[in-house]
Coordinates of C-alpha atoms in Angstrom, one line a residue:
X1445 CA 80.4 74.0 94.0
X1446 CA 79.8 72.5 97.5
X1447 CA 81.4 68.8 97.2
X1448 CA 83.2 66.1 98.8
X1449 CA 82.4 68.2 102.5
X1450 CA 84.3 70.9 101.2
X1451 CA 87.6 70.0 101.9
X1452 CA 89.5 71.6 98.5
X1453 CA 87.5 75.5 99.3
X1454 CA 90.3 77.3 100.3
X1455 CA 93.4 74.4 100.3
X1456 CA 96.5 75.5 98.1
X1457 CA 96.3 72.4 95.7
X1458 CA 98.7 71.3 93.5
X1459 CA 98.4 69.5 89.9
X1460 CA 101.1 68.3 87.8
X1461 CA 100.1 68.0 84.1
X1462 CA 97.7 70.3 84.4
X1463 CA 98.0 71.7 80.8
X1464 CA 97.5 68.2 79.4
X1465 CA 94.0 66.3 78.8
X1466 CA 92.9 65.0 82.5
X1467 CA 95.0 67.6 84.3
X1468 CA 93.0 70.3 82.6
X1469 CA 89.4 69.0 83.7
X1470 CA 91.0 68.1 87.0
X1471 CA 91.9 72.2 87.4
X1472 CA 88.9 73.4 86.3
X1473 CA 87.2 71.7 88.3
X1474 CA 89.3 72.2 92.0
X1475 CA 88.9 75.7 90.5
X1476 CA 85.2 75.5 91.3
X1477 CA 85.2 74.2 94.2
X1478 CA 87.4 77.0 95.7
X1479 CA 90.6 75.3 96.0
X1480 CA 93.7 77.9 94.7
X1481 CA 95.6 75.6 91.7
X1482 CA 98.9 75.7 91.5
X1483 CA 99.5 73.8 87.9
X1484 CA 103.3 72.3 86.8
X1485 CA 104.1 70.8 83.3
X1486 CA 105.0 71.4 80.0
X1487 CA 103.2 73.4 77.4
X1488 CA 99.9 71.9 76.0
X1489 CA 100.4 69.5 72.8
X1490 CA 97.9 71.6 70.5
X1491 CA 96.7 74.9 70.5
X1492 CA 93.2 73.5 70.5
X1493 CA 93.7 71.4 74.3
X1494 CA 91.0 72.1 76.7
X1495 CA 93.8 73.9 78.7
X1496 CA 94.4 76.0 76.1
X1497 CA 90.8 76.9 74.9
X1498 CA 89.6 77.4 78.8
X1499 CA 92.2 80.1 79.2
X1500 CA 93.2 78.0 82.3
X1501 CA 96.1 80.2 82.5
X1502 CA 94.6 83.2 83.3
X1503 CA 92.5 81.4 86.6
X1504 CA 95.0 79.4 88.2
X1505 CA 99.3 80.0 89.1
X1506 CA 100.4 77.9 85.3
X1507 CA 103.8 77.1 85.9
X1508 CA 106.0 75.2 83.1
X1509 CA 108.1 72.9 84.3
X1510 CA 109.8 69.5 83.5
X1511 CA 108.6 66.9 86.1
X1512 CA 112.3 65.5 86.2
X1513 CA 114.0 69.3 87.4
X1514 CA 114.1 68.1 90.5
X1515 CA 115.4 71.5 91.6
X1516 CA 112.5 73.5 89.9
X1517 CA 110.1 71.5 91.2
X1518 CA 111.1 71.6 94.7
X1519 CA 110.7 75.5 94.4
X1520 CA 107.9 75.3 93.7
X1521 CA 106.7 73.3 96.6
X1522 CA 108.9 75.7 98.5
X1523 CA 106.9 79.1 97.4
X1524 CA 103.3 77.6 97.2
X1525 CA 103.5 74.9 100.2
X1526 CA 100.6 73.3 98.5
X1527 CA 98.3 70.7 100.8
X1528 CA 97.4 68.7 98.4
X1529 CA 99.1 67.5 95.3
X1530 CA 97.5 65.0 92.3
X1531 CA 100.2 64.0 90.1
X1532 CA 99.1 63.8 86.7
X1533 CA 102.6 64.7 84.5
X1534 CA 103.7 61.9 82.4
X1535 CA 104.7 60.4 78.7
X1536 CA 101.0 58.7 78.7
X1537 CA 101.3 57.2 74.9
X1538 CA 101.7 53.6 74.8
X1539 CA 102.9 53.6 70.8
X1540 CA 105.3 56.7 71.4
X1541 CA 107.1 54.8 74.4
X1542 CA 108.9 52.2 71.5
X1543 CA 110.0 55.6 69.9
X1544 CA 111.5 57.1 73.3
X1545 CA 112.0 54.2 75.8
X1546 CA 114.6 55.9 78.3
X1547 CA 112.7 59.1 78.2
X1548 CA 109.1 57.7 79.4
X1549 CA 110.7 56.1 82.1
X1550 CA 112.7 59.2 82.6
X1551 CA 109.8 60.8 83.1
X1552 CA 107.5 58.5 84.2
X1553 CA 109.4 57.1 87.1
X1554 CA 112.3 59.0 88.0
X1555 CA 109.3 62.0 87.6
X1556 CA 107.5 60.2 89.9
X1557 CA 110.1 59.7 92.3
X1558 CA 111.6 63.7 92.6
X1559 CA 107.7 64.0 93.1
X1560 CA 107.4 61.9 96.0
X1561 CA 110.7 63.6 97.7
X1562 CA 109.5 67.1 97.3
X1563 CA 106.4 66.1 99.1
X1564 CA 108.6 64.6 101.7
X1565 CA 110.6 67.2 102.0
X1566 CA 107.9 69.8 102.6
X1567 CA 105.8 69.7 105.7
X1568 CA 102.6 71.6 104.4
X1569 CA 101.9 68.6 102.0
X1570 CA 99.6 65.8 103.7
X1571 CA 97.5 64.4 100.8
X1572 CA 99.6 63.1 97.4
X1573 CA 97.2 61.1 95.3
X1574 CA 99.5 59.3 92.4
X1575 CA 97.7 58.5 88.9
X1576 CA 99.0 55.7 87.3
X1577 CA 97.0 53.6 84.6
X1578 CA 95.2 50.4 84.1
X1579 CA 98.5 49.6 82.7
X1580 CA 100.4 49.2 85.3
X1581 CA 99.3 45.4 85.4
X1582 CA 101.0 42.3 84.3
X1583 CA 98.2 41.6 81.3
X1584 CA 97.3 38.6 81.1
X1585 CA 94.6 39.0 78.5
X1586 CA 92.3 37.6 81.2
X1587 CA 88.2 38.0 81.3
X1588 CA 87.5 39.2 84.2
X1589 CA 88.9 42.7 86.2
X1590 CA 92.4 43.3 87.7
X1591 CA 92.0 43.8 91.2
X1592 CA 94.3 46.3 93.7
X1593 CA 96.3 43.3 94.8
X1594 CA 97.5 42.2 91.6
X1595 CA 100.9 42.1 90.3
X1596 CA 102.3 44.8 88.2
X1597 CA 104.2 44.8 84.4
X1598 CA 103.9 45.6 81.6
X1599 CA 104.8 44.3 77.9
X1600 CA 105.5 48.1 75.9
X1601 CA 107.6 50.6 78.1
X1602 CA 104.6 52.8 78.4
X1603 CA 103.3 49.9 80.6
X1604 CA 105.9 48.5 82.0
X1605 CA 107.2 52.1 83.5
X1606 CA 103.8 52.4 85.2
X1607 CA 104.3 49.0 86.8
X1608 CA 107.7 50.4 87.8
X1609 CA 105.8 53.6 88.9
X1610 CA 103.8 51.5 91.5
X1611 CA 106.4 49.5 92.9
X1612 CA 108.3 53.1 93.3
X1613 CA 105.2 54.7 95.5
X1614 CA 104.7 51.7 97.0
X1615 CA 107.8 51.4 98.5
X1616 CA 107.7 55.3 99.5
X1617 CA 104.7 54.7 101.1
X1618 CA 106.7 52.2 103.1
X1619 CA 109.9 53.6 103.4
X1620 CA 109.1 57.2 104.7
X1621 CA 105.1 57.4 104.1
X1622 CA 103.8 54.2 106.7
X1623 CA 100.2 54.8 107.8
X1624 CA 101.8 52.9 110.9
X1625 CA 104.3 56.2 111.3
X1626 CA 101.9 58.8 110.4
X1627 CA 102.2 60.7 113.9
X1628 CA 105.6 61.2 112.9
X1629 CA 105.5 62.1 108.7
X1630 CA 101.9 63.1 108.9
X1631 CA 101.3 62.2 105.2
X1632 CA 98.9 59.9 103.2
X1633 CA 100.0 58.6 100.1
X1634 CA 97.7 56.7 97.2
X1635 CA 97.7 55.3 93.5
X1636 CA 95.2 55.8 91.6
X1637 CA 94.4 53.8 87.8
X1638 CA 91.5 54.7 85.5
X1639 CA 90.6 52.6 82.7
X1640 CA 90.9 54.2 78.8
X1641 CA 89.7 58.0 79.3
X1642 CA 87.8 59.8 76.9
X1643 CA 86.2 63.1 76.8
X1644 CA 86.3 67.0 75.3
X1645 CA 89.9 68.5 74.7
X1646 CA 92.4 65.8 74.0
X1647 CA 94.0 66.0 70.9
X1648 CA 97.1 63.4 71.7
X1649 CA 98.0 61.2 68.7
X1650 CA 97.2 57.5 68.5
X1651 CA 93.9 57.7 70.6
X1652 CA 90.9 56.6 68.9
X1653 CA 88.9 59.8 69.9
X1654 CA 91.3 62.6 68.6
X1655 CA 91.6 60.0 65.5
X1656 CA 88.1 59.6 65.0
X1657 CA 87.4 63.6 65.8
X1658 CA 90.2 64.7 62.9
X1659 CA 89.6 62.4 60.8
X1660 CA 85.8 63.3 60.6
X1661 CA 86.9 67.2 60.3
X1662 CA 89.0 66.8 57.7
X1663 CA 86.7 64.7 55.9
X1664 CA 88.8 61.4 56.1
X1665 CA 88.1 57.6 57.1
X1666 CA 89.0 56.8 60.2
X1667 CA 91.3 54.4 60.4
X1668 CA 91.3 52.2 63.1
X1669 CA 94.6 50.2 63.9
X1670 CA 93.1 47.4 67.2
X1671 CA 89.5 46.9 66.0
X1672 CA 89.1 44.0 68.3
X1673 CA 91.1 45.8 71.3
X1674 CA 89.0 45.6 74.1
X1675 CA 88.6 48.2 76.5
X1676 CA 87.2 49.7 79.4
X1677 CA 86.4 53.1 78.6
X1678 CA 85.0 56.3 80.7
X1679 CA 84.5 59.7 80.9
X1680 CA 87.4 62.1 82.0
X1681 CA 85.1 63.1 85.0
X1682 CA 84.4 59.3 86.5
X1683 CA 87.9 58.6 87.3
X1684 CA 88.7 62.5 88.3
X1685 CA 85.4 62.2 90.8
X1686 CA 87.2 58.9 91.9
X1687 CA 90.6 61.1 92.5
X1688 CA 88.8 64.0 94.2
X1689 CA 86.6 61.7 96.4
X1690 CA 89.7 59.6 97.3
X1691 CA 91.6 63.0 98.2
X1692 CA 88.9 64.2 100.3
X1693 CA 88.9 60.4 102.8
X1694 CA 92.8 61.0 102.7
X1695 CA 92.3 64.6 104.4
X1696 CA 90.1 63.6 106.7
X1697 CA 91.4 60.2 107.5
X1698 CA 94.7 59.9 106.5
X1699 CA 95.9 55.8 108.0
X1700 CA 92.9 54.7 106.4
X1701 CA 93.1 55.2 102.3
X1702 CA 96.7 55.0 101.8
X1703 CA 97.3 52.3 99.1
X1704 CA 96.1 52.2 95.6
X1705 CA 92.8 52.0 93.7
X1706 CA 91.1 51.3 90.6
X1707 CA 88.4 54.0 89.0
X1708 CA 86.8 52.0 86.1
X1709 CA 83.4 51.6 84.3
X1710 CA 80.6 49.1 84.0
X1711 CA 80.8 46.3 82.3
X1712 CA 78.5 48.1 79.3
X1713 CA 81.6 50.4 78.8
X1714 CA 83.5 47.9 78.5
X1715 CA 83.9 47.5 74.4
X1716 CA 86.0 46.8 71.5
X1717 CA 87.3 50.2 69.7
X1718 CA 85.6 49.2 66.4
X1719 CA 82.4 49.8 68.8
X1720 CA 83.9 53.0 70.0
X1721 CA 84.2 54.6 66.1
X1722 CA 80.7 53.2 65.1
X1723 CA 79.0 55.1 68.0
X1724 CA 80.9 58.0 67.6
X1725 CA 80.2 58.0 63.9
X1726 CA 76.6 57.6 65.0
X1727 CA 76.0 60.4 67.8
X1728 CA 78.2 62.9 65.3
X1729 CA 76.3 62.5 62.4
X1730 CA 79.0 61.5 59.6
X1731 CA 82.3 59.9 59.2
X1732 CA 83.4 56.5 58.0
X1733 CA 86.0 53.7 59.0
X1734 CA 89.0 51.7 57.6
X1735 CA 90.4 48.9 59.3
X1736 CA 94.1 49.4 58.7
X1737 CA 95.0 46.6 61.2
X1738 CA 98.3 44.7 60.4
X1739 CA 100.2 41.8 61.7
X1740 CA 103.2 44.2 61.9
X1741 CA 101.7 46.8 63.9
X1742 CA 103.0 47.4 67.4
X1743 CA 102.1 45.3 70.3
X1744 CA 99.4 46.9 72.3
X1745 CA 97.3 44.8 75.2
X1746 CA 93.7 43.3 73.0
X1747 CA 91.6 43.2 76.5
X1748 CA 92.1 44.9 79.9
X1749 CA 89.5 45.4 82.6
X1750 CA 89.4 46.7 85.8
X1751 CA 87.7 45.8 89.3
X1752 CA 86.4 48.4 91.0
X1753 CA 84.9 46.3 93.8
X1754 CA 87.1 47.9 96.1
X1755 CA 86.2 51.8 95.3
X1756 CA 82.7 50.7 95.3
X1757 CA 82.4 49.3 98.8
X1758 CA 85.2 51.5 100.6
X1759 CA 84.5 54.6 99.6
X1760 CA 81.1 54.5 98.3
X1761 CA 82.4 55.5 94.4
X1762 CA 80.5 54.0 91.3
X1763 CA 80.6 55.1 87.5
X1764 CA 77.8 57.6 86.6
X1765 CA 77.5 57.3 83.0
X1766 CA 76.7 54.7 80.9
X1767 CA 79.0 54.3 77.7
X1768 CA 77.2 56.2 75.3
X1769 CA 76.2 59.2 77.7
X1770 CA 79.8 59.3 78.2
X1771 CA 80.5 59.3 74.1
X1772 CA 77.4 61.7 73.8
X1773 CA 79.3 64.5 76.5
X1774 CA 82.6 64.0 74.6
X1775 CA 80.8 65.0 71.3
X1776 CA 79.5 67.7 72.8
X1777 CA 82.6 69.3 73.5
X1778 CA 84.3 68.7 69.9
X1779 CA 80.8 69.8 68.4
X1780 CA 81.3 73.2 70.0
X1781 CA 85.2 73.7 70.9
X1782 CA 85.3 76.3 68.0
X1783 CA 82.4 78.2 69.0
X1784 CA 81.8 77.8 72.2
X1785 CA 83.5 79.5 75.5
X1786 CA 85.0 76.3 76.7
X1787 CA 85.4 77.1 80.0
X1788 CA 81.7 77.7 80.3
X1789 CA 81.1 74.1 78.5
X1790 CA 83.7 72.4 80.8
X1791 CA 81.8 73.9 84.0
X1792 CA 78.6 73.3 82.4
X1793 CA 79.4 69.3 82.0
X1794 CA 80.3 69.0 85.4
X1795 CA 77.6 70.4 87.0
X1796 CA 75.6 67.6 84.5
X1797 CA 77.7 64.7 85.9
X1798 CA 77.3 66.0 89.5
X1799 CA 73.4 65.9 89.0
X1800 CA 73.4 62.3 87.3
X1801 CA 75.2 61.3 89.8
X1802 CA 72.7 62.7 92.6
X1803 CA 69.9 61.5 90.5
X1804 CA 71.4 57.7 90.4

């Protein structure tokens, strides 16, 4: 694949959380377009992940790794000097941070920080692009997008260490990474936050797709917690196309796209997950619902929404599928995970988002 001028065909790039959901698809496809993937994280949650199916660990270095070992990590930025890094490792689960508060921001943000040093420490590295989450933003429940240059939160830990994650690069970027400087550090650092993600190979608990997916194969209800949560939701490859295009202006023009930016849908994607299952439901061909909602349940954020103004007119990035092409290629994958080569599939959808995207 010849994309984004070429810039990853040949660069040492590495991905942290590469064996989980995103990281997977984000491997796969650098793999494509020639870049040599150096992958650090821990082992996949299921033997059924995308990583795990694609045989990603045959085609690129798979190292396991614990993004805190600060030591292990910076080995491995010592042996592999990689170019490029997208930092993906993290405790991503908003209902599993009130279970292990210390440990997401453990790994969330001291992760993030040992990160950050290895890059500075290692003078190969120019590009880090940092993925965060819609999260990181003080909710406010508010109708219309959070922009760039909003403040950061969070109510859960989950959210609130993402907040803390941003004000961490941020002040990196500041403190040792300053476009202003760059003649002297010769590094460009960014944030990246994507709005919910769905698509093929994620089997992480408490997300309505690997609910709706199991509960269908085991011939249950699916029982849906937040019907009235409102979401912005996208394929895995929108926000990673986001990533890879941002990487590629950072190479190429490092002063210029150093700060932090959102990668979300169009408003039609933007639905409650009761509308999620019902579509599902609908492109599968079976399954059924139960609202198991309760005043009890944990507090999770009811709407979030993202502006993506900024991606749109600086660096020319807009969503390419609509909500339900983006539910159809997700069914796809679980539709044929047990058949299927995966990696084939995986390759297969991106070449189909590359051509929508051409044909838009």
């Amino acid at each position: 694949m010849e994309l984004y001028n070429d810039v990853y065909r040949g660069k040492t790039v590495l991905v942290t959380g590469h064996t989980g959901f995103k990281g997977s698809w984000l491997s796969i496809w650098l793999r494509e377009m020639g870049a040599t993937v150096i992958g650090y994280a821990l082992d996949p949650y299921t033997d059924r992940d995308n990583f795990v199916l694609s045989h990603l660990d045959e085609k690129i270095i798979d190292i396991r790794g614990d993004i805190r070992d600060g030591e292990k990590l910076a080995s491995v930025f010592k042996k592999y000097k990689p170019e490029i890094v997208f930092h993906l490792a993290a405790q991503p689960i908003v209902r599993l941070s009130y279970e292990i508060p210390v440990e997401t921001y453990e790994v969330n943000v001291m992760g993030t920080i040992k990160l950050l040093e290895c890059i500075r420490n290692t003078d190969e590295t120019k590009v880090g692009v940092m993925i965060t989450t819609d999260k990181c933003y003080e909710n406010k429940e508010q109708i219309w997008g959070y922009r760039e240059s909003d403040s950061f939160g969070g109510y859960d830990p989950y959210s609130s260490s993402k907040g803390a994650c941003e004000i961490a690069i941020n002040s990196w970027r500041r403190s040792f990474f300053n476009p202003c400087d760059y003649k002297n550090h010769g590094k460009a650092i960014s944030s990246v936050r994507a709005g919910n993600v769905i698509g093929g190979g994620d089997w992480t608990k408490d997300r309505i797709i690997p609910d709706c997916i199991k509960a269908i194969e085991n011939n249950q209800a699916i029982e849906i917690r937040n019907p009235k949560s409102i979401r912005p939701w996208e394929h895995v490859l929108e926000p990673l196309s986001g990533y890879l295009l941002l990487g590629q202006k950072m190479w190429e023009n490092p002063t210029a796209y150093s700060e932090g930016w959102n990668f979300g849908p169009d408003p039609d994607s933007i639905v409650d997950v009761m509308n999620v299952a019902e579509k599902l439901i609908k492109i599968y061909g079976k399954g059924s619902i139960e609202d198991v909602s309760s005043e009890n349940d944990l507090h999770e954020a009811k709407l979030l929404l993202l502006d993506i103004t900024k991606a749109r007119l600086r660096l020319g990035w807009s969503p390419t599928l609509d909500f339900y092409e983006s539910l159809e290629m997700t069914v796809e994958w679980y539709r044929n995970y047990q058949n299927e080569n995966i990696y084939s599939l995986c390759v297969k959808q991106i070449e189909t988002f590359i051509t929508k995207g051409r044909l838009k």
